Amino acid sequence: MEIFSNANDFLLWTRGDAFNIAIGIFIVGVVIRLLEILLLGRKADYSEPRGSELQAEWKGGLKTMLIRSVADKGTFKRAPFVIIVGYIWHIAFLIVLLFFVPHIELINATLGLKWPGLATPLVDAFAIVAMAGMLAMLWHRMIHPVMKFLSTFEDYLVWLVTFIPLITGYIAFHRMIGPYPLALGLHILSVEILLVVFPFTKLMHAITLFLARWYTGAMMGRKGIES
Amino acid sequence: MSQLNIEKGINALKEQIDGPTAAFFSSCVHCGLCAEACLFYTETNDPKYTPINKVEPLRRVWESEYTLFGKVKNLLGLTKPVTDEMLSDWETLIYDGCTLCGRCSMVCPVGNDISGMIRKVREGMVASDHAPEGLIGASTRAVKIGSPMGIRLKALQAQIKHIEMDTGLTIPIDIEGADYMALLSSMEIINFPEYIESLAKIFKQAGISWTLSSEAFEATNSGIQIGSSDIARKLVQRVVDGAEKLKVKYVISPECGHAYTAIRWDGPNLIGRPYPFKVIHILELLDELQQSGRLKTSGVLAKKLTFHDPCQIVRKGGIEAQPKRLLNSVSSNFVEMSEHGNMNWCCGGGGGVSASERADELRLKVFNRKKVQLQEINVEVMVTACANCRLVLEEGLEEYHMDIPVIGLSELVSEHLQEAEPAIKDGE
Ligand code: SF4
Ligand code: SF4
């Protein structure tokens, strides 16, 4: 454990060692989780598909991967809150993550990829929307009979580790606490915690949902079901 | 005793876990939307009926056996084990509170096939001795006698004799080399013999060479419903043997929904090889015959009617357009329920639920969903294409004092067959 003599040292550490460790755990963890799923495989299916096997499965799989992002009308009517707020906070979160100029610079420095960012005040507004959406979702989770019933410690944990980067980022950007290197360091550290927790929790859904949709879509495609 | 059973149960669950299962559990974010898709939740407001909760035993086994994190939890003593008690608690959720209708699998935003997983959990339930009496009885009869309702060949022969005397038609049995071998469900034999009569009439007009098999006439598969691959395999094998013996090109699945799932989709995987014949659902066949002009109908029913899409045929079987085309050809006032086709609501009696007396009260309660759907459109007649749906609908309608007759689609089509067969027959 290092002892930081000042905020600058702390910031340097979050940007250096801690960052490397977090990325390392994230990548190794995600690879392990994906292998755990993929290596289990699927049994051969001897039933006669409707149409050619390859076509039916791929078409169905890819289609469900995309289409399942849109809720059916009946379910939307029955649960508008989860669906609307779910969309809002996910989209706002992704905008803040991917279109805030300093984030793009970091991605560029790490991966060599870059794209145009959004005006900072706009990103700022989206950050507030994302936080408000997440708070609304948390509230809903705590009061809706089904969500409350299903929720476990893990659900609240992943909420927290997703929310903290937003709030610390907001605080650092607006210089709400000082010194700045400390605020920024805390933000970076919170993201690193998110990365470390990601592979071992349902945060993984961000990746595995495409597998899940593919498997289901392929199975349905084989049967000629329009899903 | 129960220790041994629970081990068997857990092993059976382990065997069920595959890539898709792991992807599904990894992806669930506890959003609760699947509850809104399930009539057992919407009509009871009890969160325990949330589809993803029903598969919790499978999730626990997956986590502790197939994930690194779960293994660490095991070491730290943090794992919640699957116990005999747990399975007893889950038994009613898995059997009485789920019809395997597949609606939840259409709604889950991350794409989880929850219904498919519930089917898997049933394997563990059977192995650990937690299946309901009603289904155990049905599947034992299916294996021993040849039909879940205990119907023997003699009973079928008696019905056939009746039909032949009443109509002057012949119902062919054990004709080797026929093109099509038709299967029946017990319920059709006993409660709706009109179905057999309809087949005979339609096939006569269309000039189809067909037969029944004295060794394999029963299509329903209680093994699929109770969740025992061993039983299901035996029952499928019987049909395959029958069809191979008569050297038919096609096996016709009757209207019955679970029978179709069993023989069309699960069967080849149960016996571990593709069939030497094709399986076609009666509605697919009728539609084909009509499209090709071999089946001609005349006149239409003018009464306002709707179609109840059987889950296993439509949502899980991929036969959606055919029944609608057939129905439109014999009806002039066909209206859809608000949510229909792939998103139709189950009658509440599929997946073996209607075979278990214990589940009756709950089944009639959740029928409220269908009642509300029907009240929105106010029809005079209901049409469906599954003998089990039909019985369950009839019972439900009676319970809710709704005077709407339910008829089978094949039967409706046969009632509208163009008469005057002798004159036309040679020309076409
Ligand atoms: S709808 Fe899907 S993601 Fe949501 S709780 Fe149900 S299974 Fe989980
Ligand atoms: S398959 Fe149907 S009855 Fe079973 S949990 Fe899903 S929606 Fe409910």
XYZ file of C-alpha atoms and ligand atoms in Angstrom:
671
model
C 0.000 0.000 0.000
C 1.387 3.359 -0.894
C 1.150 6.389 1.251
C 0.554 9.530 -0.668
C 2.364 12.629 0.535
C 0.091 14.814 -1.536
C -2.822 14.824 -3.933
C -0.573 14.873 -6.974
C 1.067 11.608 -5.975
C -2.373 10.106 -5.537
C -3.458 11.259 -8.977
C -0.291 9.866 -10.501
C -0.893 6.541 -8.843
C -4.482 6.310 -10.094
C -3.252 7.123 -13.562
C -0.366 4.690 -13.420
C -0.213 1.497 -11.395
C -3.826 1.449 -10.345
C -4.982 1.987 -13.905
C -2.837 -0.838 -15.208
C -3.973 -3.209 -12.520
C -7.634 -2.392 -13.065
C -7.423 -2.805 -16.834
C -5.553 -6.072 -16.342
C -8.186 -7.495 -14.010
C -10.943 -6.260 -16.280
C -9.541 -7.919 -19.381
C -8.555 -11.191 -17.758
C -11.886 -11.307 -15.917
C -13.972 -10.674 -19.004
C -12.042 -13.282 -20.983
C -12.549 -15.855 -18.231
C -16.254 -15.109 -18.024
C -16.703 -15.358 -21.772
C -14.808 -18.629 -21.908
C -16.943 -19.964 -19.064
C -19.949 -19.380 -21.259
C -18.625 -20.278 -24.685
C -16.816 -23.439 -23.646
C -20.061 -24.897 -22.351
C -21.249 -24.818 -25.944
C -24.513 -26.021 -27.348
C -25.616 -29.547 -28.135
C -26.091 -30.407 -31.776
C -29.672 -29.846 -32.876
C -31.030 -32.642 -35.049
C -34.441 -31.110 -35.632
C -35.035 -30.024 -39.193
C -34.784 -26.236 -39.389
C -37.249 -24.182 -41.378
C -35.119 -23.139 -44.290
C -31.381 -23.629 -44.398
C -29.833 -24.147 -40.991
C -27.136 -21.540 -41.281
C -29.401 -18.897 -42.672
C -32.231 -19.528 -40.239
C -29.963 -19.372 -37.196
C -27.865 -16.406 -38.231
C -30.774 -14.393 -39.429
C -32.723 -15.070 -36.257
C -29.718 -14.512 -34.028
C -28.653 -11.211 -35.527
C -32.190 -9.968 -35.714
C -32.911 -10.626 -32.059
C -29.600 -8.988 -31.133
C -30.921 -5.750 -32.592
C -34.685 -5.952 -32.276
C -34.763 -6.952 -28.623
C -33.701 -3.438 -27.697
C -37.234 -2.372 -28.528
C -39.947 -3.393 -26.083
C -43.200 -4.844 -27.380
C -46.252 -2.628 -27.086
C -48.050 -4.584 -24.393
C -45.059 -4.762 -22.093
C -44.362 -1.098 -22.634
C -47.872 -0.277 -21.499
C -47.510 -2.480 -18.463
C -44.080 -1.272 -17.370
C -43.409 2.129 -18.932
C -41.259 3.359 -16.075
C -38.549 0.721 -16.247
C -38.423 0.902 -20.021
C -38.327 4.687 -20.388
C -36.007 5.359 -17.477
C -33.913 2.392 -18.512
C -33.390 3.859 -21.968
C -32.772 7.361 -20.670
C -30.087 6.586 -18.176
C -28.280 4.046 -20.352
C -28.129 6.459 -23.270
C -27.130 9.456 -21.153
C -24.463 7.373 -19.423
C -23.009 6.206 -22.725
C -22.956 9.759 -24.092
C -21.039 11.007 -21.057
C -18.692 8.052 -21.247
C -17.999 8.269 -24.956
C -18.430 11.919 -25.937
C -16.804 13.893 -23.149
C -13.645 15.326 -24.703
C -11.218 14.326 -21.909
C -12.613 10.758 -22.085
C -11.994 10.663 -25.826
C -8.459 11.886 -25.235
C -7.865 9.116 -22.745
C -9.262 6.506 -25.119
C -7.076 7.944 -27.869
C -4.001 7.765 -25.661
C -4.749 4.164 -24.682
C -6.210 2.637 -27.816
C -5.333 5.125 -30.518
C -8.987 5.605 -31.477
C -10.649 8.972 -31.640
C -13.881 10.641 -32.635
C -15.405 14.099 -32.207
C -16.699 14.974 -28.755
C -19.744 16.935 -27.675
C -19.766 20.459 -26.269
C -19.002 20.283 -22.577
C -22.203 21.939 -21.310
C -24.168 19.336 -23.236
C -22.220 16.486 -21.696
C -22.749 18.144 -18.359
C -26.497 18.076 -18.895
C -26.376 14.409 -19.876
C -24.430 13.637 -16.716
C -27.231 15.119 -14.679
C -29.803 13.162 -16.686
C -27.847 9.949 -16.163
C -27.593 10.512 -12.425
C -31.247 11.454 -12.104
C -32.199 8.376 -14.145
C -30.086 6.121 -11.980
C -31.564 7.548 -8.807
C -35.053 7.055 -10.192
C -34.176 3.471 -11.072
C -32.795 2.867 -7.589
C -35.964 4.226 -6.073
C -38.033 2.030 -8.357
C -35.935 -0.988 -7.448
C -36.623 -0.346 -3.798
C -40.379 0.091 -4.094
C -41.587 -1.976 -7.057
C -42.805 -5.329 -5.703
C -41.096 -7.434 -8.382
C -37.826 -5.522 -8.539
C -37.625 -5.369 -4.780
C -38.300 -9.081 -4.558
C -35.637 -9.964 -7.140
C -32.935 -7.566 -5.993
C -29.934 -8.840 -4.143
C -26.912 -7.184 -2.596
C -25.225 -7.436 -5.960
C -27.859 -5.296 -7.662
C -27.267 -2.461 -5.224
C -23.517 -2.925 -5.420
C -23.423 -2.606 -9.185
C -25.682 0.419 -8.950
C -23.248 2.030 -6.542
C -20.089 1.322 -8.506
C -21.771 2.719 -11.615
C -23.100 5.789 -9.872
C -19.899 6.822 -8.104
C -17.924 7.498 -11.300
C -20.729 9.782 -12.448
C -20.911 11.780 -9.254
C -17.152 11.992 -8.745
C -16.690 13.032 -12.358
C -19.280 15.710 -11.887
C -17.660 16.929 -8.682
C -14.199 17.015 -10.219
C -15.352 18.815 -13.321
C -17.141 21.506 -11.349
C -14.289 21.768 -8.833
C -16.748 21.168 -6.049
C -14.046 19.813 -3.764
C -10.388 20.579 -3.781
C -7.653 20.156 -4.462
C -8.413 19.297 -8.072
C -5.895 16.436 -8.374
C -7.580 14.759 -5.429
C -11.036 15.120 -6.971
C -9.846 13.858 -10.327
C -7.901 11.038 -8.688
C -11.042 9.929 -6.851
C -12.967 9.919 -10.101
C -10.351 7.802 -11.827
C -10.168 5.453 -8.871
C -13.937 4.990 -8.928
C -13.789 4.041 -12.584
C -11.066 1.555 -11.771
C -13.275 0.013 -9.115
C -16.011 -0.259 -11.713
C -13.619 -2.034 -14.070
C -12.495 -4.469 -11.400
C -16.022 -5.293 -10.297
C -17.345 -5.570 -13.854
C -16.330 -9.121 -14.780
C -17.543 -10.640 -11.524
C -20.998 -9.132 -11.443
C -24.000 -8.613 -13.663
C -22.291 -5.569 -15.098
C -21.172 -8.270 -17.518
C -24.621 -8.037 -19.096
C -23.268 -5.169 -21.191
C -21.355 -7.826 -23.110
C -23.195 -11.084 -22.533
C -26.610 -9.748 -23.493
C -25.510 -10.011 -27.098
C -24.681 -13.667 -26.587
C -27.967 -14.262 -24.803
C -29.930 -12.579 -27.562
C -28.007 -14.451 -30.200
C -28.658 -17.852 -28.653
C -32.357 -17.168 -28.225
C -32.705 -15.572 -31.645
C -30.898 -18.447 -33.339
C -33.138 -20.993 -31.615
C -36.225 -19.073 -32.674
C -34.905 -18.479 -36.172
C -34.458 -22.208 -36.585
C -38.134 -22.682 -35.811
C -39.169 -19.909 -38.141
C -40.496 -17.751 -35.337
C -40.699 -14.045 -36.034
C -39.325 -12.621 -32.817
C -33.534 -41.095 0.989
C -34.125 -37.447 0.327
C -30.378 -36.795 0.447
C -29.943 -39.221 -2.406
C -32.777 -37.612 -4.329
C -31.433 -34.136 -3.956
C -28.083 -35.270 -5.306
C -29.806 -36.799 -8.289
C -31.727 -33.589 -8.766
C -28.635 -31.423 -8.654
C -26.846 -33.704 -11.085
C -29.778 -33.524 -13.459
C -29.667 -29.740 -13.250
C -25.923 -29.750 -13.877
C -26.441 -31.779 -17.023
C -28.886 -29.197 -18.297
C -26.491 -26.289 -18.170
C -25.102 -25.175 -21.504
C -23.684 -22.046 -23.113
C -27.040 -20.348 -23.554
C -27.976 -20.993 -19.907
C -24.712 -19.447 -18.752
C -25.196 -16.464 -21.048
C -28.730 -15.974 -19.750
C -27.788 -16.005 -16.090
C -24.819 -13.743 -16.735
C -27.080 -11.230 -18.423
C -30.088 -10.940 -16.127
C -30.229 -7.490 -14.562
C -33.290 -8.114 -12.384
C -35.327 -5.577 -14.285
C -38.525 -7.480 -13.562
C -39.957 -7.139 -17.068
C -40.420 -10.874 -17.467
C -42.992 -10.717 -14.669
C -45.117 -8.435 -16.819
C -45.061 -11.053 -19.579
C -46.318 -13.876 -17.377
C -49.991 -14.349 -16.657
C -49.188 -16.043 -13.379
C -47.747 -12.770 -12.171
C -50.095 -10.314 -13.856
C -53.179 -12.097 -12.535
C -51.942 -12.754 -9.010
C -49.575 -9.827 -8.415
C -47.390 -12.233 -6.511
C -43.722 -11.579 -7.347
C -42.766 -15.175 -6.661
C -44.250 -16.001 -10.065
C -41.681 -13.812 -11.815
C -40.281 -16.104 -14.521
C -36.619 -15.604 -13.656
C -37.329 -16.451 -10.027
C -38.690 -19.803 -11.117
C -35.268 -20.858 -12.373
C -33.372 -19.905 -9.213
C -32.409 -23.540 -8.448
C -30.721 -23.783 -11.854
C -28.985 -20.447 -11.313
C -27.541 -21.586 -8.022
C -26.167 -24.756 -9.562
C -24.724 -22.797 -12.472
C -23.058 -20.244 -10.228
C -21.487 -22.712 -7.837
C -20.429 -25.257 -10.458
C -19.636 -23.320 -13.594
C -18.230 -19.950 -12.552
C -14.914 -19.038 -11.025
C -16.572 -16.544 -8.743
C -19.022 -19.198 -7.573
C -16.146 -21.543 -6.792
C -14.557 -18.837 -4.663
C -17.889 -18.357 -2.911
C -18.032 -22.105 -2.264
C -14.615 -21.974 -0.601
C -15.656 -19.062 1.570
C -18.871 -20.825 2.534
C -20.999 -18.109 0.964
C -22.902 -20.350 -1.449
C -26.611 -20.843 -0.931
C -27.076 -24.513 -1.742
C -30.018 -26.083 -3.523
C -31.766 -28.108 -0.858
C -34.627 -30.548 -0.853
C -36.685 -27.938 0.945
C -35.954 -25.380 -1.697
C -37.071 -27.719 -4.447
C -40.280 -28.490 -2.540
C -40.972 -24.779 -2.368
C -40.229 -24.345 -6.053
C -42.304 -27.301 -7.180
C -45.524 -25.332 -7.367
C -43.831 -22.447 -9.160
C -42.320 -24.745 -11.750
C -45.355 -26.922 -12.416
C -48.504 -25.104 -11.310
C -47.270 -21.600 -11.988
C -45.789 -22.045 -15.459
C -47.279 -23.357 -18.668
C -44.000 -23.163 -20.626
C -45.855 -20.700 -22.837
C -42.648 -18.909 -23.803
C -44.022 -15.395 -23.507
C -41.361 -14.334 -21.017
C -38.702 -15.360 -23.529
C -40.128 -12.859 -26.017
C -40.038 -9.977 -23.571
C -36.774 -10.165 -21.627
C -34.693 -7.205 -22.810
C -31.404 -9.073 -22.582
C -32.911 -11.922 -24.581
C -33.066 -14.680 -21.995
C -35.013 -17.776 -22.962
C -36.467 -18.161 -19.493
C -39.147 -20.566 -20.607
C -36.482 -22.899 -21.979
C -34.719 -22.792 -18.640
C -37.903 -23.638 -16.743
C -38.165 -26.728 -18.916
C -34.622 -27.566 -17.793
C -35.462 -27.097 -14.119
C -38.236 -29.654 -14.524
C -35.580 -32.281 -15.295
C -34.100 -31.631 -11.858
C -37.529 -31.748 -10.273
C -38.309 -35.151 -11.740
C -34.900 -36.530 -10.761
C -35.318 -35.333 -7.181
C -38.858 -36.647 -6.866
C -40.615 -33.315 -6.921
C -43.019 -33.728 -9.818
C -46.759 -33.367 -9.164
C -48.973 -36.450 -8.815
C -51.138 -35.613 -11.784
C -48.209 -35.518 -14.169
C -46.560 -38.594 -12.717
C -49.801 -40.477 -13.289
C -50.138 -39.176 -16.836
C -46.604 -40.055 -17.827
C -46.758 -43.482 -16.221
C -49.928 -44.218 -18.183
C -48.303 -42.853 -21.314
C -45.404 -45.271 -21.007
C -47.383 -48.306 -19.848
C -50.672 -47.973 -21.668
C -49.644 -45.753 -24.531
C -51.669 -42.674 -23.659
C -51.604 -40.186 -20.785
C -55.357 -40.519 -20.404
C -55.120 -44.291 -20.418
C -56.743 -44.691 -23.790
C -56.087 -47.996 -25.487
C -56.264 -48.984 -29.099
C -59.689 -50.521 -28.459
C -61.117 -47.149 -27.492
C -59.757 -45.592 -30.640
C -61.144 -48.437 -32.719
C -64.553 -47.914 -31.139
C -64.493 -44.219 -31.992
C -63.407 -45.025 -35.516
C -66.250 -47.465 -35.940
C -68.685 -44.780 -34.797
C -67.332 -42.255 -37.213
C -67.286 -44.707 -40.075
C -70.886 -45.678 -39.427
C -72.060 -42.106 -39.054
C -70.337 -40.744 -42.097
C -69.609 -43.604 -44.422
C -65.969 -42.534 -44.523
C -63.104 -44.947 -44.001
C -60.410 -44.268 -41.457
C -57.343 -46.167 -42.642
C -55.210 -47.993 -40.093
C -51.763 -49.505 -40.567
C -51.550 -48.927 -44.288
C -47.944 -49.544 -45.227
C -46.500 -47.123 -47.724
C -49.098 -44.392 -47.154
C -47.691 -40.888 -47.627
C -48.898 -39.503 -44.343
C -49.230 -40.993 -40.880
C -51.560 -38.965 -38.684
C -51.114 -38.726 -34.939
C -53.878 -37.920 -32.494
C -54.040 -36.640 -28.974
C -55.988 -38.550 -26.362
C -58.182 -35.571 -25.834
C -59.158 -35.627 -29.464
C -59.972 -39.308 -29.309
C -62.157 -38.962 -26.243
C -63.447 -35.392 -26.165
C -63.223 -34.170 -29.739
C -63.534 -37.127 -32.138
C -64.786 -34.532 -34.641
C -61.121 -33.972 -35.346
C -60.674 -37.495 -36.698
C -63.786 -37.091 -38.795
C -62.496 -33.774 -40.137
C -59.214 -35.337 -41.171
C -60.981 -38.111 -43.011
C -63.238 -35.696 -44.870
C -60.516 -33.276 -45.808
C -58.054 -35.934 -46.893
C -60.684 -37.604 -48.975
C -61.373 -34.401 -50.833
C -57.703 -33.583 -51.268
C -56.871 -37.095 -52.316
C -54.268 -37.656 -49.644
C -52.946 -41.106 -48.970
C -52.888 -41.402 -45.203
C -53.090 -43.799 -42.321
C -53.190 -44.107 -38.571
C -50.880 -46.510 -36.812
C -52.239 -48.979 -34.289
C -48.917 -48.893 -32.487
C -48.282 -45.176 -32.551
C -51.408 -43.089 -32.633
C -50.826 -41.026 -29.526
C -49.070 -37.719 -30.138
C -49.059 -36.095 -26.743
C -45.846 -36.429 -24.849
C -46.171 -36.297 -21.082
C -42.420 -36.715 -20.797
C -41.970 -33.238 -22.235
C -44.497 -31.790 -19.841
C -43.238 -33.390 -16.670
C -39.700 -32.685 -17.792
C -38.233 -36.143 -18.110
C -36.110 -36.676 -21.180
C -36.098 -40.413 -20.488
C -39.860 -40.686 -20.673
C -40.071 -38.227 -23.540
C -37.538 -40.267 -25.499
C -39.525 -43.493 -25.076
C -42.684 -41.818 -26.311
C -40.987 -40.222 -29.302
C -39.297 -43.505 -30.132
C -42.694 -45.184 -30.293
C -43.850 -42.736 -32.942
C -40.613 -43.017 -34.877
C -40.838 -46.811 -34.845
C -44.439 -46.679 -35.991
C -43.644 -44.313 -38.834
C -40.607 -46.279 -39.920
C -42.574 -49.504 -39.889
C -45.258 -48.059 -42.153
C -42.583 -46.354 -44.272
C -44.464 -43.069 -44.430
C -42.998 -39.874 -45.829
C -44.701 -37.549 -43.389
C -45.968 -37.659 -39.856
C -48.809 -35.264 -39.169
C -48.813 -33.643 -35.767
C -52.354 -33.052 -34.530
C -53.547 -29.657 -33.417
C -52.302 -30.300 -29.860
C -49.506 -27.853 -29.086
C -47.132 -29.720 -26.804
C -47.382 -32.751 -29.029
C -46.036 -30.623 -31.852
C -43.134 -29.315 -29.784
C -42.337 -32.867 -28.743
C -42.417 -34.556 -32.114
C -41.244 -31.691 -34.308
C -38.537 -29.911 -32.332
C -37.499 -32.007 -29.349
C -37.933 -35.484 -30.787
C -34.860 -35.765 -33.018
C -32.684 -34.460 -30.197
C -34.181 -36.927 -27.752
C -33.437 -39.915 -29.955
C -30.150 -38.390 -31.075
C -30.659 -38.484 -34.829
C -32.698 -36.845 -37.575
C -35.869 -38.623 -38.707
C -36.163 -40.404 -42.048
C -39.540 -38.680 -42.465
C -40.773 -35.121 -42.161
C -43.060 -33.842 -39.436
C -45.767 -31.469 -40.516
C -48.396 -29.814 -38.384
C -51.983 -30.329 -39.502
C -52.422 -26.565 -39.943
C -49.336 -26.371 -42.143
C -50.677 -29.229 -44.214
C -54.172 -27.760 -44.542
C -52.710 -24.428 -45.533
C -50.492 -26.073 -48.127
C -53.419 -28.012 -49.546
C -55.500 -24.889 -49.709
C -52.761 -22.809 -51.322
C -52.200 -25.481 -53.950
C -55.921 -25.709 -54.644
C -56.366 -29.277 -53.458
C -58.520 -28.210 -50.564
C -61.533 -26.178 -51.563
C -63.902 -24.527 -49.172
C -67.127 -22.747 -49.771
C -69.201 -20.376 -47.718
C -68.061 -18.430 -44.701
C -69.101 -18.194 -41.094
C -70.452 -14.696 -40.544
C -70.334 -14.739 -36.750
C -67.783 -12.494 -35.086
C -64.977 -14.748 -33.958
C -61.411 -14.683 -32.748
C -58.495 -17.089 -32.757
C -56.641 -18.182 -29.662
C -53.059 -18.821 -30.800
C -51.815 -21.966 -29.043
C -48.419 -21.042 -27.564
C -46.580 -24.162 -28.691
C -47.823 -23.937 -32.250
C -47.507 -20.216 -32.843
C -45.045 -18.530 -30.486
C -42.864 -21.590 -29.990
C -43.604 -23.473 -33.175
C -43.362 -20.802 -35.846
C -46.782 -21.540 -37.360
C -48.344 -18.123 -37.257
C -49.542 -17.173 -40.726
C -51.159 -20.500 -41.628
C -53.998 -20.532 -39.094
C -54.862 -16.934 -39.961
C -55.018 -17.688 -43.678
C -57.168 -20.741 -43.059
C -59.470 -18.883 -40.741
C -59.906 -15.974 -43.112
C -60.896 -18.400 -45.833
C -63.861 -19.686 -43.875
C -64.854 -16.657 -41.854
C -65.929 -13.158 -42.784
C -65.706 -11.605 -39.357
C -62.440 -12.616 -37.783
C -61.013 -10.185 -35.259
C -57.757 -10.451 -33.329
C -57.367 -10.041 -29.605
C -55.275 -7.038 -28.578
C -52.173 -9.134 -28.062
C -52.089 -12.046 -30.479
C -49.833 -14.188 -32.591
C -46.404 -14.395 -31.018
C -47.522 -12.233 -28.139
C -50.748 -14.047 -27.389
C -51.557 -14.853 -23.785
C -51.617 -18.496 -22.794
C -54.919 -20.132 -21.847
C -53.246 -21.053 -18.564
C -53.415 -24.801 -18.994
C -50.390 -25.717 -21.102
C -47.182 -27.419 -20.011
C -49.028 -30.011 -18.003
C -50.802 -27.496 -15.775
C -54.216 -28.744 -16.812
C -53.174 -32.319 -16.022
C -52.567 -31.472 -12.389
C -55.650 -31.122 -10.235
C -53.702 -29.276 -7.594
C -53.240 -26.417 -10.050
C -56.914 -26.003 -10.943
C -57.633 -23.059 -8.693
C -54.645 -21.062 -9.868
C -55.331 -21.946 -13.488
C -58.875 -20.658 -13.302
C -57.686 -17.532 -11.555
C -55.140 -16.645 -14.225
C -57.722 -17.316 -16.918
C -58.826 -13.815 -16.038
C -56.239 -12.612 -18.566
C -58.082 -14.345 -21.401
C -61.371 -13.088 -20.053
C -60.169 -9.491 -20.185
C -58.809 -10.007 -23.695
C -62.148 -11.420 -24.808
C -64.161 -8.669 -23.190
C -62.273 -6.114 -25.238
C -63.476 -7.570 -28.511
C -66.796 -9.121 -27.632
C -66.911 -12.141 -29.936
C -69.548 -14.793 -30.454
C -67.222 -17.690 -31.196
C -63.689 -18.683 -30.329
C -61.539 -20.801 -32.569
C -58.327 -22.486 -31.539
C -56.077 -25.270 -32.742
C -55.178 -27.334 -29.710
C -57.421 -29.804 -27.935
C -55.906 -28.907 -24.591
C -56.329 -25.149 -25.086
C -59.873 -25.893 -26.137
C -60.778 -27.776 -22.977
C -59.059 -25.214 -20.796
C -60.817 -22.372 -22.600
C -64.158 -24.091 -22.225
C -63.641 -24.571 -18.515
C -62.418 -21.041 -18.035
C -65.287 -19.518 -19.966
C -67.723 -21.510 -17.917
C -66.071 -20.420 -14.663
C -66.383 -16.774 -15.687
C -69.933 -17.221 -16.998
C -69.063 -16.338 -20.544
C -71.204 -18.028 -23.127
C -68.789 -18.401 -26.022
C -68.467 -21.706 -27.858
C -64.955 -22.893 -28.705
C -64.261 -24.787 -31.893
C -61.220 -26.400 -33.449
C -59.831 -24.840 -36.599
C -59.450 -28.077 -38.578
C -63.028 -28.922 -37.749
C -64.196 -25.499 -38.884
C -62.362 -25.899 -42.159
C -63.853 -29.348 -42.713
C -67.332 -27.974 -42.147
C -66.773 -25.652 -45.059
C -65.448 -28.216 -47.492
C -66.974 -27.911 -50.929
C -69.491 -30.686 -51.230
C -70.313 -32.545 -54.433
C -67.124 -34.544 -54.281
C -68.097 -37.270 -56.750
C -68.663 -34.908 -59.657
C -65.500 -32.904 -59.219
C -63.187 -35.682 -58.218
C -62.198 -37.028 -61.581
C -61.804 -33.669 -63.223
C -59.098 -32.445 -60.864
S -36.717 -9.724 -17.981
Fe -34.748 -10.748 -18.322
S -33.252 -9.374 -17.412
Fe -35.238 -8.745 -16.623
S -35.455 -9.850 -14.693
Fe -36.424 -11.114 -16.263
S -34.785 -12.497 -16.959
Fe -33.799 -10.848 -15.834
S -43.203 -19.671 -19.914
Fe -45.118 -18.495 -19.742
S -46.054 -19.235 -17.846
Fe -43.905 -19.869 -17.795
S -42.858 -18.235 -16.717
Fe -42.714 -17.736 -18.892
S -44.474 -16.411 -19.264
Fe -44.847 -17.423 -17.302
